[in-house]
mmCIF file of N, CA, C and O and ligand atoms in Angstrom:
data_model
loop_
_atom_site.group_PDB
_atom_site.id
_atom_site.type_symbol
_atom_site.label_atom_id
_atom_site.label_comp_id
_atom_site.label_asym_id
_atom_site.label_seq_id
_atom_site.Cartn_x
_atom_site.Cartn_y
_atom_site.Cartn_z
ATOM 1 N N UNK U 1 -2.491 -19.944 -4.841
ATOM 2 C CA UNK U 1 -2.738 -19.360 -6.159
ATOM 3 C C UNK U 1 -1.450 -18.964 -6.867
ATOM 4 O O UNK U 1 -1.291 -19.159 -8.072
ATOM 5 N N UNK U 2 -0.331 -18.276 -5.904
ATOM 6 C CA UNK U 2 1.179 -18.492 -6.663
ATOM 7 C C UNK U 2 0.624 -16.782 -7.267
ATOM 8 O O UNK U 2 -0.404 -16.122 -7.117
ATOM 9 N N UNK U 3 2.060 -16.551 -8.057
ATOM 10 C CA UNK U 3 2.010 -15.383 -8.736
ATOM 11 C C UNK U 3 1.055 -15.034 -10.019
ATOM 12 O O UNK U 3 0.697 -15.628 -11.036
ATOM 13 N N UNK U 4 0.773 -13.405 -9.263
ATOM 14 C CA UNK U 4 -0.244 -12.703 -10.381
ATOM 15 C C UNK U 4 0.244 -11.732 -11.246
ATOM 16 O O UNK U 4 0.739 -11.038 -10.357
ATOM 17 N N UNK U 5 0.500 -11.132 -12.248
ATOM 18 C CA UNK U 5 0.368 -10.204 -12.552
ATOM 19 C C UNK U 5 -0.473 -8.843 -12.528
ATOM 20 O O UNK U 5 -1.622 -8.658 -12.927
ATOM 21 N N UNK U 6 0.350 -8.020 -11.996
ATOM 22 C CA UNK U 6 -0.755 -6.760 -11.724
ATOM 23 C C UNK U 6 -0.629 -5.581 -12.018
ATOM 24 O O UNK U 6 -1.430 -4.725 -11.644
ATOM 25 N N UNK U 7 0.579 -5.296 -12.865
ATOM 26 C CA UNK U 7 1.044 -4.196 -12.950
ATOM 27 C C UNK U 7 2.381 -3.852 -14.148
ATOM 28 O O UNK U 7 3.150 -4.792 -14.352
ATOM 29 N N UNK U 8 2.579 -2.829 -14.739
ATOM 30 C CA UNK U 8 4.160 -3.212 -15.192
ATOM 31 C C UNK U 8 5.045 -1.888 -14.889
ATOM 32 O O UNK U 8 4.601 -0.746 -15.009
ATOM 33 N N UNK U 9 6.411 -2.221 -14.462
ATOM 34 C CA UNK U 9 7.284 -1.274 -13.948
ATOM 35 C C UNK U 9 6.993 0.421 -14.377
ATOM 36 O O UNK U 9 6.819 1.389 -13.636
ATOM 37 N N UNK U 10 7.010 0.364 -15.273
ATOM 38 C CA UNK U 10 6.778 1.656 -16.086
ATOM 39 C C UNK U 10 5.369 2.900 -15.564
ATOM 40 O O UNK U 10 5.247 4.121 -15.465
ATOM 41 N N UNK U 11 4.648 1.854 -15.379
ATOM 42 C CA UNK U 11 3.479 2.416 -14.799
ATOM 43 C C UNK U 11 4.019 3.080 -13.443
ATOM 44 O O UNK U 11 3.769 4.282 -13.350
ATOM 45 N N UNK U 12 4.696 2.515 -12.410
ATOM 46 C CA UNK U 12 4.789 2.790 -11.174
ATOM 47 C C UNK U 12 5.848 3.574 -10.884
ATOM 48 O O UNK U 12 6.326 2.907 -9.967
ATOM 49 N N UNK U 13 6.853 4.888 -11.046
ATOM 50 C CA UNK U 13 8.335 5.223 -11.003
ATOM 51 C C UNK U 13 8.103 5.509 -9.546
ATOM 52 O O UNK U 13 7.110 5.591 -8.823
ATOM 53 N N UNK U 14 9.390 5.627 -9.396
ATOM 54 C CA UNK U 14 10.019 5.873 -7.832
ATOM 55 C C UNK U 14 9.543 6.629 -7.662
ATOM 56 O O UNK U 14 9.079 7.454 -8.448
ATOM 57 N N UNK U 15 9.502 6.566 -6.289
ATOM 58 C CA UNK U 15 8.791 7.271 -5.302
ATOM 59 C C UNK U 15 7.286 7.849 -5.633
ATOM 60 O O UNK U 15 6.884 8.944 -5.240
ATOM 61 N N UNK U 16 6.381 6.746 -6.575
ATOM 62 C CA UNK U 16 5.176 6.819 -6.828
ATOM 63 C C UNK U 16 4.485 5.440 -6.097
ATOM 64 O O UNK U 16 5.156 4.727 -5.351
ATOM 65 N N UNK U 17 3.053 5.162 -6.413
ATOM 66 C CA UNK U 17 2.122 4.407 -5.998
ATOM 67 C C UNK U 17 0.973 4.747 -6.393
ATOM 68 O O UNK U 17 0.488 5.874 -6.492
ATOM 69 N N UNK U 18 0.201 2.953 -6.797
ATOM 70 C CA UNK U 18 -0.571 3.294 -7.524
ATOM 71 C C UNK U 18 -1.671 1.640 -6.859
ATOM 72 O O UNK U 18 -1.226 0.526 -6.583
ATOM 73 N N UNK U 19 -2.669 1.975 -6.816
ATOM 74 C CA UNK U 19 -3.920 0.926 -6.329
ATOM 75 C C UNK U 19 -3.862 0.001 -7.680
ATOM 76 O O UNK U 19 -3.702 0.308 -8.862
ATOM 77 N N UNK U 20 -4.076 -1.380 -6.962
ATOM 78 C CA UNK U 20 -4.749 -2.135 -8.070
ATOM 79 C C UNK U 20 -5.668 -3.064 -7.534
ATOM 80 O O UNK U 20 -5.802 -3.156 -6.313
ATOM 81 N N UNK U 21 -6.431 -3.889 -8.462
ATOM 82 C CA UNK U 21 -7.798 -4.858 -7.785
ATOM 83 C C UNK U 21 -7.652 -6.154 -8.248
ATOM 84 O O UNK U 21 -7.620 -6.344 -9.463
ATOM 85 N N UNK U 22 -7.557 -7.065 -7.477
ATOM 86 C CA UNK U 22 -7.767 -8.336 -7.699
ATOM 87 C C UNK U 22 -8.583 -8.918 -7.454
ATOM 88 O O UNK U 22 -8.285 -9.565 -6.450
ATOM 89 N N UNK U 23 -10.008 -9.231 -7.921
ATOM 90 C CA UNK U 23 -10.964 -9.461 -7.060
ATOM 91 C C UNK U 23 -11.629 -8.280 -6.572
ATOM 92 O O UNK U 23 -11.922 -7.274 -7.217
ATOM 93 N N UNK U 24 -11.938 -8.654 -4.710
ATOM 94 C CA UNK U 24 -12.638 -7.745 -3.810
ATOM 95 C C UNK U 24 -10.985 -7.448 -3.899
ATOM 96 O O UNK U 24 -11.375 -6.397 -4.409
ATOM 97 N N UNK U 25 -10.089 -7.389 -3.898
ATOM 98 C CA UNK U 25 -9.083 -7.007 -2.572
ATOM 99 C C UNK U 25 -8.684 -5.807 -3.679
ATOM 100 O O UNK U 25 -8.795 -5.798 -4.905
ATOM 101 N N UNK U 26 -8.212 -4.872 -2.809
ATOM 102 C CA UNK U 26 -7.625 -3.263 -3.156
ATOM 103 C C UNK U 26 -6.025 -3.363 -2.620
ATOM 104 O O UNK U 26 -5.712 -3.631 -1.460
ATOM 105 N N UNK U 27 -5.064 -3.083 -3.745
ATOM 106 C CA UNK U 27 -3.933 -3.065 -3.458
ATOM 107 C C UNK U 27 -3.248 -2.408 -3.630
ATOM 108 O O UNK U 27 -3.538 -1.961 -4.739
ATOM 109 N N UNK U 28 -1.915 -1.662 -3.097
ATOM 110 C CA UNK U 28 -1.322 -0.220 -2.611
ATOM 111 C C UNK U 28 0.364 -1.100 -3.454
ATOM 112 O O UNK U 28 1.028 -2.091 -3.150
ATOM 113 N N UNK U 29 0.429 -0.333 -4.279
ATOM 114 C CA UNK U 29 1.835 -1.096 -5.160
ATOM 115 C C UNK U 29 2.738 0.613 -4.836
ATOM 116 O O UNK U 29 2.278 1.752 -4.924
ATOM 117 N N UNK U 30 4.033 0.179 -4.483
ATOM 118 C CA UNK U 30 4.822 1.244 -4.665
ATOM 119 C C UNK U 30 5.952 1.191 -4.441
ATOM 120 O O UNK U 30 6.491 0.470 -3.601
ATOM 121 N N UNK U 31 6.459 1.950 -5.164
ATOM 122 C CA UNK U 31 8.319 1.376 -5.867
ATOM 123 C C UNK U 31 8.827 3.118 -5.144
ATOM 124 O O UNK U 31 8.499 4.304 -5.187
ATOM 125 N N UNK U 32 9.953 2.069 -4.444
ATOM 126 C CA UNK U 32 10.590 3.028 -3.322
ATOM 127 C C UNK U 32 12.102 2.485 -3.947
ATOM 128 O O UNK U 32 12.385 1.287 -3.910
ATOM 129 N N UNK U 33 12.849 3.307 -4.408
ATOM 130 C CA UNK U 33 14.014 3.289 -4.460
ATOM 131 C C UNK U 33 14.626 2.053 -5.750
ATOM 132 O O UNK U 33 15.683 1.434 -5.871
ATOM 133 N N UNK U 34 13.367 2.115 -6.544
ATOM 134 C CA UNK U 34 13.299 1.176 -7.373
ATOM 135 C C UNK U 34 12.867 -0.638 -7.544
ATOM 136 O O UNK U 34 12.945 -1.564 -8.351
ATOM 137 N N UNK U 35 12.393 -0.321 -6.189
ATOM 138 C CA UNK U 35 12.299 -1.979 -5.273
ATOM 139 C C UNK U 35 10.699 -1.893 -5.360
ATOM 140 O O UNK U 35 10.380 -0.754 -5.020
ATOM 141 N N UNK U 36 10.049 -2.335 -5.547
ATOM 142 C CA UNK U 36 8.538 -2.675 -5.458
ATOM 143 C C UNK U 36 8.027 -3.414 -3.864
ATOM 144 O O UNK U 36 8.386 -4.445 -3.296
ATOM 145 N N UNK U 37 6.864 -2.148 -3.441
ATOM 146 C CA UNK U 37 6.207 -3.129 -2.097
ATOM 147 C C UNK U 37 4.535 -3.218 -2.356
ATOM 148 O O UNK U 37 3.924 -2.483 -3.131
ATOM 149 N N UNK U 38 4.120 -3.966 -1.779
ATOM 150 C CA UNK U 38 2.625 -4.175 -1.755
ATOM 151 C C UNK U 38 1.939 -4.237 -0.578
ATOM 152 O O UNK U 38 2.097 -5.191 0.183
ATOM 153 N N UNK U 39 1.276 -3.435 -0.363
ATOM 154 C CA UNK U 39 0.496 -3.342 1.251
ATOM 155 C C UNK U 39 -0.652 -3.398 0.518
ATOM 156 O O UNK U 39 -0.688 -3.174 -0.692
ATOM 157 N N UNK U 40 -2.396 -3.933 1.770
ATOM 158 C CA UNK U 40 -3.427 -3.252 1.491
ATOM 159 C C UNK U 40 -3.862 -1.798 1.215
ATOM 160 O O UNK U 40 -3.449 -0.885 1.931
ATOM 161 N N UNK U 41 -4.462 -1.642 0.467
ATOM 162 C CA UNK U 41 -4.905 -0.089 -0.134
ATOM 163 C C UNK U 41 -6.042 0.580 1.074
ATOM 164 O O UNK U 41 -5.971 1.635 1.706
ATOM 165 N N UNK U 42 -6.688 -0.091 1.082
ATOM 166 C CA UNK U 42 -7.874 0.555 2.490
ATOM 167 C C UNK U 42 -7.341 0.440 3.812
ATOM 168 O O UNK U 42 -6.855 -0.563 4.335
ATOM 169 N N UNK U 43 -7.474 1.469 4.242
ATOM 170 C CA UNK U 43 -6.905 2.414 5.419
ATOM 171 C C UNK U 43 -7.780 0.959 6.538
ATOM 172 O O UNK U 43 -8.884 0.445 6.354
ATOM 173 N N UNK U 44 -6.613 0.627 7.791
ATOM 174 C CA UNK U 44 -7.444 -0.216 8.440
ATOM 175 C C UNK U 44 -8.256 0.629 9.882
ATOM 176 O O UNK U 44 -8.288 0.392 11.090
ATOM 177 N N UNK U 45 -8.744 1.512 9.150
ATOM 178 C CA UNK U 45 -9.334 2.466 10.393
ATOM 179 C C UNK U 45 -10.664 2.308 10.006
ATOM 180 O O UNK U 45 -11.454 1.533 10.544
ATOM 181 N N UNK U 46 -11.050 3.494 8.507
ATOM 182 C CA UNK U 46 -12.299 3.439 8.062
ATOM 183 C C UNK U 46 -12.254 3.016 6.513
ATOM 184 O O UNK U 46 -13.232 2.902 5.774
ATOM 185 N N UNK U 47 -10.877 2.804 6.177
ATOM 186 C CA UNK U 47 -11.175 2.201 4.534
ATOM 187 C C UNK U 47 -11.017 3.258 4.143
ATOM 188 O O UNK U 47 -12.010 3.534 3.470
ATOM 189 N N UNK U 48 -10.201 4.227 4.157
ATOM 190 C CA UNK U 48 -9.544 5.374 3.530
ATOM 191 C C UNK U 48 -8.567 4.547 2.371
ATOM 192 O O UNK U 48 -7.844 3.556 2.267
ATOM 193 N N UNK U 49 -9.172 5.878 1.469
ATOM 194 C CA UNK U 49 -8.026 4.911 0.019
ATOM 195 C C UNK U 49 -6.660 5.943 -0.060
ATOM 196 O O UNK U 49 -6.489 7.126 -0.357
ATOM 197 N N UNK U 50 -5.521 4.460 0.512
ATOM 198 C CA UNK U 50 -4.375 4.990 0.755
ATOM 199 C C UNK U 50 -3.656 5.520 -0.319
ATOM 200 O O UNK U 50 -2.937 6.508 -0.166
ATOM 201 N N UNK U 51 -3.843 4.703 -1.865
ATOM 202 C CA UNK U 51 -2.980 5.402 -2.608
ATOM 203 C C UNK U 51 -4.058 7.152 -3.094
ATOM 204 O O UNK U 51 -4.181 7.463 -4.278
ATOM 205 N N UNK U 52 -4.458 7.713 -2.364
ATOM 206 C CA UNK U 52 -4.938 9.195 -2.470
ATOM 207 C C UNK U 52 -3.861 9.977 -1.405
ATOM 208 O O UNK U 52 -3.619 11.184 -1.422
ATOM 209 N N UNK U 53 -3.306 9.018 -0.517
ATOM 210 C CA UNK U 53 -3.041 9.650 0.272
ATOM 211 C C UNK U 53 -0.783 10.487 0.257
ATOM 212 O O UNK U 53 -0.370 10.936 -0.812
ATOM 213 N N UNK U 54 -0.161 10.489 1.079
ATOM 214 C CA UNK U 54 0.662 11.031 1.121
ATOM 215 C C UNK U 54 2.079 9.771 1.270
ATOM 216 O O UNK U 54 2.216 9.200 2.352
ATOM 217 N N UNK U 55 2.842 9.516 0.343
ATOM 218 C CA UNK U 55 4.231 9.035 0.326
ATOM 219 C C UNK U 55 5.485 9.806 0.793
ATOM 220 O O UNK U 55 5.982 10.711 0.123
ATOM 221 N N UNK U 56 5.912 9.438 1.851
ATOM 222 C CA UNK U 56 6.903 9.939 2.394
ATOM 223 C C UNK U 56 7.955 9.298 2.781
ATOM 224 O O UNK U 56 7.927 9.022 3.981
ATOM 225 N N UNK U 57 9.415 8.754 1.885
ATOM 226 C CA UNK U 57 9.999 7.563 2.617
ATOM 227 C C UNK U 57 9.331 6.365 2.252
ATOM 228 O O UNK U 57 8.760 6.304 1.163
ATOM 229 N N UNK U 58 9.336 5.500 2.962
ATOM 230 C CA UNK U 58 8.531 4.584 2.892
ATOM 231 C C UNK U 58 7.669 4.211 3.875
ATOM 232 O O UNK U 58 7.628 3.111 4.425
ATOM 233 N N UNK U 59 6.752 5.474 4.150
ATOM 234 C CA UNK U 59 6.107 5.819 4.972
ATOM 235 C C UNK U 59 4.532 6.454 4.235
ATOM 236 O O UNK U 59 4.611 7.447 3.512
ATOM 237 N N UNK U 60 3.071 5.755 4.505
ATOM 238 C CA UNK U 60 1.961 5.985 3.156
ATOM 239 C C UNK U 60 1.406 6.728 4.798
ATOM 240 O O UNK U 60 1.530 6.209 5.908
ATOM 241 N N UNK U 61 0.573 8.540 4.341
ATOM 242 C CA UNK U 61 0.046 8.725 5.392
ATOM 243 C C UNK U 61 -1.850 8.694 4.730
ATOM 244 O O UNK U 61 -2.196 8.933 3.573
ATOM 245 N N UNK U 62 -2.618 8.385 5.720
ATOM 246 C CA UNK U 62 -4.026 8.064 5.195
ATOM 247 C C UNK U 62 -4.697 9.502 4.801
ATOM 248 O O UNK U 62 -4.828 10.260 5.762
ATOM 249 N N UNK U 63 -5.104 9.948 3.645
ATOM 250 C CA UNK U 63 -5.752 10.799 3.372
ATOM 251 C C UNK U 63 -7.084 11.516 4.414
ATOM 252 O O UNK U 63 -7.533 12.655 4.292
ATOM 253 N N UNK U 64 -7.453 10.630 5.275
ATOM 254 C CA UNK U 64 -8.889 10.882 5.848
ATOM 255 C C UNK U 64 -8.381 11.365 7.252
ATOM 256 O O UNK U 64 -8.856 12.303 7.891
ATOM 257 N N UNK U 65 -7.183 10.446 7.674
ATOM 258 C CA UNK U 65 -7.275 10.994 9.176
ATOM 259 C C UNK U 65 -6.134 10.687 9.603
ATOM 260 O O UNK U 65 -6.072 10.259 10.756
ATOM 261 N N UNK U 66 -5.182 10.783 8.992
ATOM 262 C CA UNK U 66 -4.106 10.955 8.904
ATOM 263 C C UNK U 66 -3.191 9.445 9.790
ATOM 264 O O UNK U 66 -2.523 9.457 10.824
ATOM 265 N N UNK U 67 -3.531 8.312 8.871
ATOM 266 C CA UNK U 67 -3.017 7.197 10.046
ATOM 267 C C UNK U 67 -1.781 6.988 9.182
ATOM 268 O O UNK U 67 -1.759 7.461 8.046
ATOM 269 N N UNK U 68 -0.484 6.121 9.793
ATOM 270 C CA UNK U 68 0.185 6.183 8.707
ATOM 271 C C UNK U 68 1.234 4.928 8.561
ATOM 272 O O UNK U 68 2.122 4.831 9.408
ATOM 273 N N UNK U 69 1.157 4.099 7.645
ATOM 274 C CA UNK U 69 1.679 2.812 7.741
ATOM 275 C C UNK U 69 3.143 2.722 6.796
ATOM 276 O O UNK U 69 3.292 3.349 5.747
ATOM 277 N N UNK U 70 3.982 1.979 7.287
ATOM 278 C CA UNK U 70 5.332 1.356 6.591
ATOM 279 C C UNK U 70 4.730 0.555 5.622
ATOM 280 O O UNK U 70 4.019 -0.424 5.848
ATOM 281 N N UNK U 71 5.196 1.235 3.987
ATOM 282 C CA UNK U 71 4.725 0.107 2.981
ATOM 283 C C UNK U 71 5.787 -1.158 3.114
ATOM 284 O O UNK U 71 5.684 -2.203 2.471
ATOM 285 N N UNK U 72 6.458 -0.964 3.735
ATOM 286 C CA UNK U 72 7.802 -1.926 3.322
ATOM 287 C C UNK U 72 7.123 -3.132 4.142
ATOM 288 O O UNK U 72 7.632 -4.210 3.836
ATOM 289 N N UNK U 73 6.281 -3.209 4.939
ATOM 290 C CA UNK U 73 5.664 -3.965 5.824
ATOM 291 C C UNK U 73 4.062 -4.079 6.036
ATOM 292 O O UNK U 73 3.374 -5.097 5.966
ATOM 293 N N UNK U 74 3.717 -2.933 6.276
ATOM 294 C CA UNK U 74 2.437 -2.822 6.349
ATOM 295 C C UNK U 74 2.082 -2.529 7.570
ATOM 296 O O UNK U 74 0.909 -2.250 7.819
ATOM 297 N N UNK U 75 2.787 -2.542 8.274
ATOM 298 C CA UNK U 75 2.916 -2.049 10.139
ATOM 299 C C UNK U 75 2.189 -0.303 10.089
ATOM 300 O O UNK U 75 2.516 0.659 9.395
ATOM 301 N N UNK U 76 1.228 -0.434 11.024
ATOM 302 C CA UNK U 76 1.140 0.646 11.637
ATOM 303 C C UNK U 76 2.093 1.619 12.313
ATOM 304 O O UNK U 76 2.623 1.152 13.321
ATOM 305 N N UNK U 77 2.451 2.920 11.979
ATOM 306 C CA UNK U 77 3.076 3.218 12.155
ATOM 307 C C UNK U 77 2.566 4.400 13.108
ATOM 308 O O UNK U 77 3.351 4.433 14.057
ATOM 309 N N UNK U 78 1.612 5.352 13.249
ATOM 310 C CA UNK U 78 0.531 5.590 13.503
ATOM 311 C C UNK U 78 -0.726 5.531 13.107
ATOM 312 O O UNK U 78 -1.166 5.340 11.973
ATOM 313 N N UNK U 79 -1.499 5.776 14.496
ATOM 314 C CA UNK U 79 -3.225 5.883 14.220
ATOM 315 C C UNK U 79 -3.697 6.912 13.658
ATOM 316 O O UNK U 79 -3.071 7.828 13.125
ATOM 317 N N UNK U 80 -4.715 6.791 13.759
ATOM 318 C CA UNK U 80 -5.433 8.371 12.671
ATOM 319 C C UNK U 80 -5.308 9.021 14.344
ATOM 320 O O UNK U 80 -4.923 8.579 15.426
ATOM 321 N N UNK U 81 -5.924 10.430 13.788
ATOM 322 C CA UNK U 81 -6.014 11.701 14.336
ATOM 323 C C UNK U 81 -7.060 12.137 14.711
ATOM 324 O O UNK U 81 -7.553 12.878 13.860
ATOM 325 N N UNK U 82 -7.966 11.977 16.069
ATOM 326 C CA UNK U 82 -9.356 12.092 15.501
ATOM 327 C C UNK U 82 -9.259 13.441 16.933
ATOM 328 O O UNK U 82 -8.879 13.264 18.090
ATOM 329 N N UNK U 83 -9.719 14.631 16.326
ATOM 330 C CA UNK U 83 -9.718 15.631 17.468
ATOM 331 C C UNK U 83 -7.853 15.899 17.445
ATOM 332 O O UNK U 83 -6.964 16.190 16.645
ATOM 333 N N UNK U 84 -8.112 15.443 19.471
ATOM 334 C CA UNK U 84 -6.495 16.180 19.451
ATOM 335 C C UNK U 84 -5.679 14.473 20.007
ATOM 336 O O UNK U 84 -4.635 14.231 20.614
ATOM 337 N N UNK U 85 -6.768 13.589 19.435
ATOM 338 C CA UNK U 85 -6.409 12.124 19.725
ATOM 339 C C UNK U 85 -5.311 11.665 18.944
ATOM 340 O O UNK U 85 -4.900 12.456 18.096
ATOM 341 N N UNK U 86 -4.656 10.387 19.057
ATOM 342 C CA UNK U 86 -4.171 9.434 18.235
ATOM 343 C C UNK U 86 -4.743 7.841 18.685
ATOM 344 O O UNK U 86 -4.346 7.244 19.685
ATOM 345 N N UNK U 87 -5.502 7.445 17.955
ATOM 346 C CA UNK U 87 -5.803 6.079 18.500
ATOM 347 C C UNK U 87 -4.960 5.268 17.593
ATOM 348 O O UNK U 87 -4.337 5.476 16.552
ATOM 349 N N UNK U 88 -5.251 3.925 18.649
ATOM 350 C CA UNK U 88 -4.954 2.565 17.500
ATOM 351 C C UNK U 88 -5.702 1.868 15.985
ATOM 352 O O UNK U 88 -6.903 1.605 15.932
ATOM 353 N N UNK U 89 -4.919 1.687 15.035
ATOM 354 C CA UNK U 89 -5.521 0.685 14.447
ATOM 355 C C UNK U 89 -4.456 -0.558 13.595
ATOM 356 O O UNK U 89 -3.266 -0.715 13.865
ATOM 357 N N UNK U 90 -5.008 -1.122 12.838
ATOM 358 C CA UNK U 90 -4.373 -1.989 12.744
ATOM 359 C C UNK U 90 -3.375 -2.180 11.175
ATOM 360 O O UNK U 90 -3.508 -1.617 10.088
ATOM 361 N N UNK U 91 -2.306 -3.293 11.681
ATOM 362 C CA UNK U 91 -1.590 -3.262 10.406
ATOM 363 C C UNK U 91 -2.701 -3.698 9.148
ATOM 364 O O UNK U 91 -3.868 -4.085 9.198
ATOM 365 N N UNK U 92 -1.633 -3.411 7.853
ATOM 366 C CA UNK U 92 -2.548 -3.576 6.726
ATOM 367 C C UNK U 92 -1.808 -5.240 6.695
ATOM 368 O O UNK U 92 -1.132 -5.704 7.613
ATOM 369 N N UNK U 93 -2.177 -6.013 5.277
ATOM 370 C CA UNK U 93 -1.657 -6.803 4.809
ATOM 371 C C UNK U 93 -0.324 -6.840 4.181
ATOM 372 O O UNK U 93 -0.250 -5.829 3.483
ATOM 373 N N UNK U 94 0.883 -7.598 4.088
ATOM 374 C CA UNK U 94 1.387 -7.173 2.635
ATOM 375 C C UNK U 94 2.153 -8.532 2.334
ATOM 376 O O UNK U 94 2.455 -9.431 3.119
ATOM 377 N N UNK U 95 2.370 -8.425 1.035
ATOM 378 C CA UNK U 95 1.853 -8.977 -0.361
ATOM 379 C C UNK U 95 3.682 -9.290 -0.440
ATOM 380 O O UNK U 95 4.574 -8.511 -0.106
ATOM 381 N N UNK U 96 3.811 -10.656 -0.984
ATOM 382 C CA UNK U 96 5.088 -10.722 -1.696
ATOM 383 C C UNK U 96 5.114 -10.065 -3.173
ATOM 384 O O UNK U 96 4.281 -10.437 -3.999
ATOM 385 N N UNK U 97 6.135 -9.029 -3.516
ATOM 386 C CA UNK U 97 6.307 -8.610 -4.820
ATOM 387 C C UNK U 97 7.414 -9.550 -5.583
ATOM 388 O O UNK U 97 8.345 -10.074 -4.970
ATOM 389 N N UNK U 98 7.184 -9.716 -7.119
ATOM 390 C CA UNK U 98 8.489 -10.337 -7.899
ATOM 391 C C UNK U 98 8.174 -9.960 -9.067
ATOM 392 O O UNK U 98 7.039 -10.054 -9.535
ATOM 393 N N UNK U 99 9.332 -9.414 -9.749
ATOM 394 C CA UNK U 99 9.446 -8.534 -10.638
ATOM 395 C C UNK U 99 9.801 -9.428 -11.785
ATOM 396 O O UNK U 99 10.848 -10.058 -11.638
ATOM 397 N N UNK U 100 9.033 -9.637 -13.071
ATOM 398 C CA UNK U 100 9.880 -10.497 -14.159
ATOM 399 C C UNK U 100 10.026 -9.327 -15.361
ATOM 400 O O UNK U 100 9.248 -8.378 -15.460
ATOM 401 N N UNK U 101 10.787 -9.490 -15.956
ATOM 402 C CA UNK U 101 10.904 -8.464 -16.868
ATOM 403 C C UNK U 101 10.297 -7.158 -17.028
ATOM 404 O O UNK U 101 11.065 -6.280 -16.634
ATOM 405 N N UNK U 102 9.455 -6.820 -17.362
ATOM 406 C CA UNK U 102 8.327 -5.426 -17.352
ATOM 407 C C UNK U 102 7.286 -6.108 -16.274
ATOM 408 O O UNK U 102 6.311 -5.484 -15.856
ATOM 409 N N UNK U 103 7.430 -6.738 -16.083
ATOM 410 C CA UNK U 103 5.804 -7.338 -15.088
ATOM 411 C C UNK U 103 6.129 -7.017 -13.653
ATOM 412 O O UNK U 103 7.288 -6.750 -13.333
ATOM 413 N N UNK U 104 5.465 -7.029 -13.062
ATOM 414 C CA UNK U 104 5.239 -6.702 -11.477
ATOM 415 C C UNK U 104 4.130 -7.953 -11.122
ATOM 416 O O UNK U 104 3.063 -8.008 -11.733
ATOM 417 N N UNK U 105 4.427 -8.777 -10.254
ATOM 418 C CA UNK U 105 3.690 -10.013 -9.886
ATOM 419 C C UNK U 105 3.498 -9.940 -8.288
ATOM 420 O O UNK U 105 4.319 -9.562 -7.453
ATOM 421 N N UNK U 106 2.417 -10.325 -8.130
ATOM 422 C CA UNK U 106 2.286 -10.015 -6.663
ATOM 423 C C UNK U 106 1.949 -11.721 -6.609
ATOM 424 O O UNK U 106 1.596 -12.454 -7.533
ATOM 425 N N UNK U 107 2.254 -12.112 -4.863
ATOM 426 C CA UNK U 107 1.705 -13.399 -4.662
ATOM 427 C C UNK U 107 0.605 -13.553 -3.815
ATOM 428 O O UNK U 107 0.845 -13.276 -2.640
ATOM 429 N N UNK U 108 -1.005 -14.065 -4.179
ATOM 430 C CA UNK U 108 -1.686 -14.203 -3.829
ATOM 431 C C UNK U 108 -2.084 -15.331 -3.368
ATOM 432 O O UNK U 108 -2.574 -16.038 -4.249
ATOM 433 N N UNK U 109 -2.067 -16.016 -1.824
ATOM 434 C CA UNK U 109 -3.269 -16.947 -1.415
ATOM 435 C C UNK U 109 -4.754 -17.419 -2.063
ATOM 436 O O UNK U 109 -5.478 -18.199 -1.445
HETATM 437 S S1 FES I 201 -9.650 6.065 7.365
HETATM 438 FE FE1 FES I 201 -7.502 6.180 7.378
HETATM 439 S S2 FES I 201 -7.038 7.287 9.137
HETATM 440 FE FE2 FES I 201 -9.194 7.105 9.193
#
């Protein structure tokens, strides 16, 4: 499918993040240091919506149960918290970003 438009710079400042929809798919856009990343938005535990949740670094923690993934990748970084647990779950997706003038383009399959 090649590049989409989904967003434009202005909308997103550093060290913010913001969901967008393409389709079914839910997407986690966020500009770290002025660089744009794209991970999945639903938490891969229970579908916690990550951009509610906490930016730290480039580090997104899950609003629901605290799991917490590298946007720069999408890697699990930890599991949620359930009790006095930490289980596994899994990485999110992520998305090539390319920036054309004011636009923010993500590349979609
Ligand atoms: S839904 Fe995200 S940690 Fe449980």
């Amino acid at each position: 499918m090649g590049f989409v438009k989904v967003a434009e710079i202005q909308e997103i400042p550093v060290g913010t993040m913001k969901m967008v929809k393409l389709g079914e798919k839910e997407i986690l856009i966020v500009n770290i240091g002025g660089k744009f990343y794209a991970i999945g938005n639903k938490c891969t535990h229970m579908g916690g919506d990550l951009s509610r949740g906490r930016l730290e670094g480039n580090m997104v923690t899950c609003p629901r149960h605290g799991a917490k993934f590298d946007v720069t990748t999408g890697k699990s970084i930890a599991g949620p918290k359930i009790g006095f647990l930490r289980v596994k779950t899994g990485d999110e997706p992520a998305y090539e970003v390319k920036v054309e003038g004011n636009d923010i383009l993500l590349k979609i399959d």
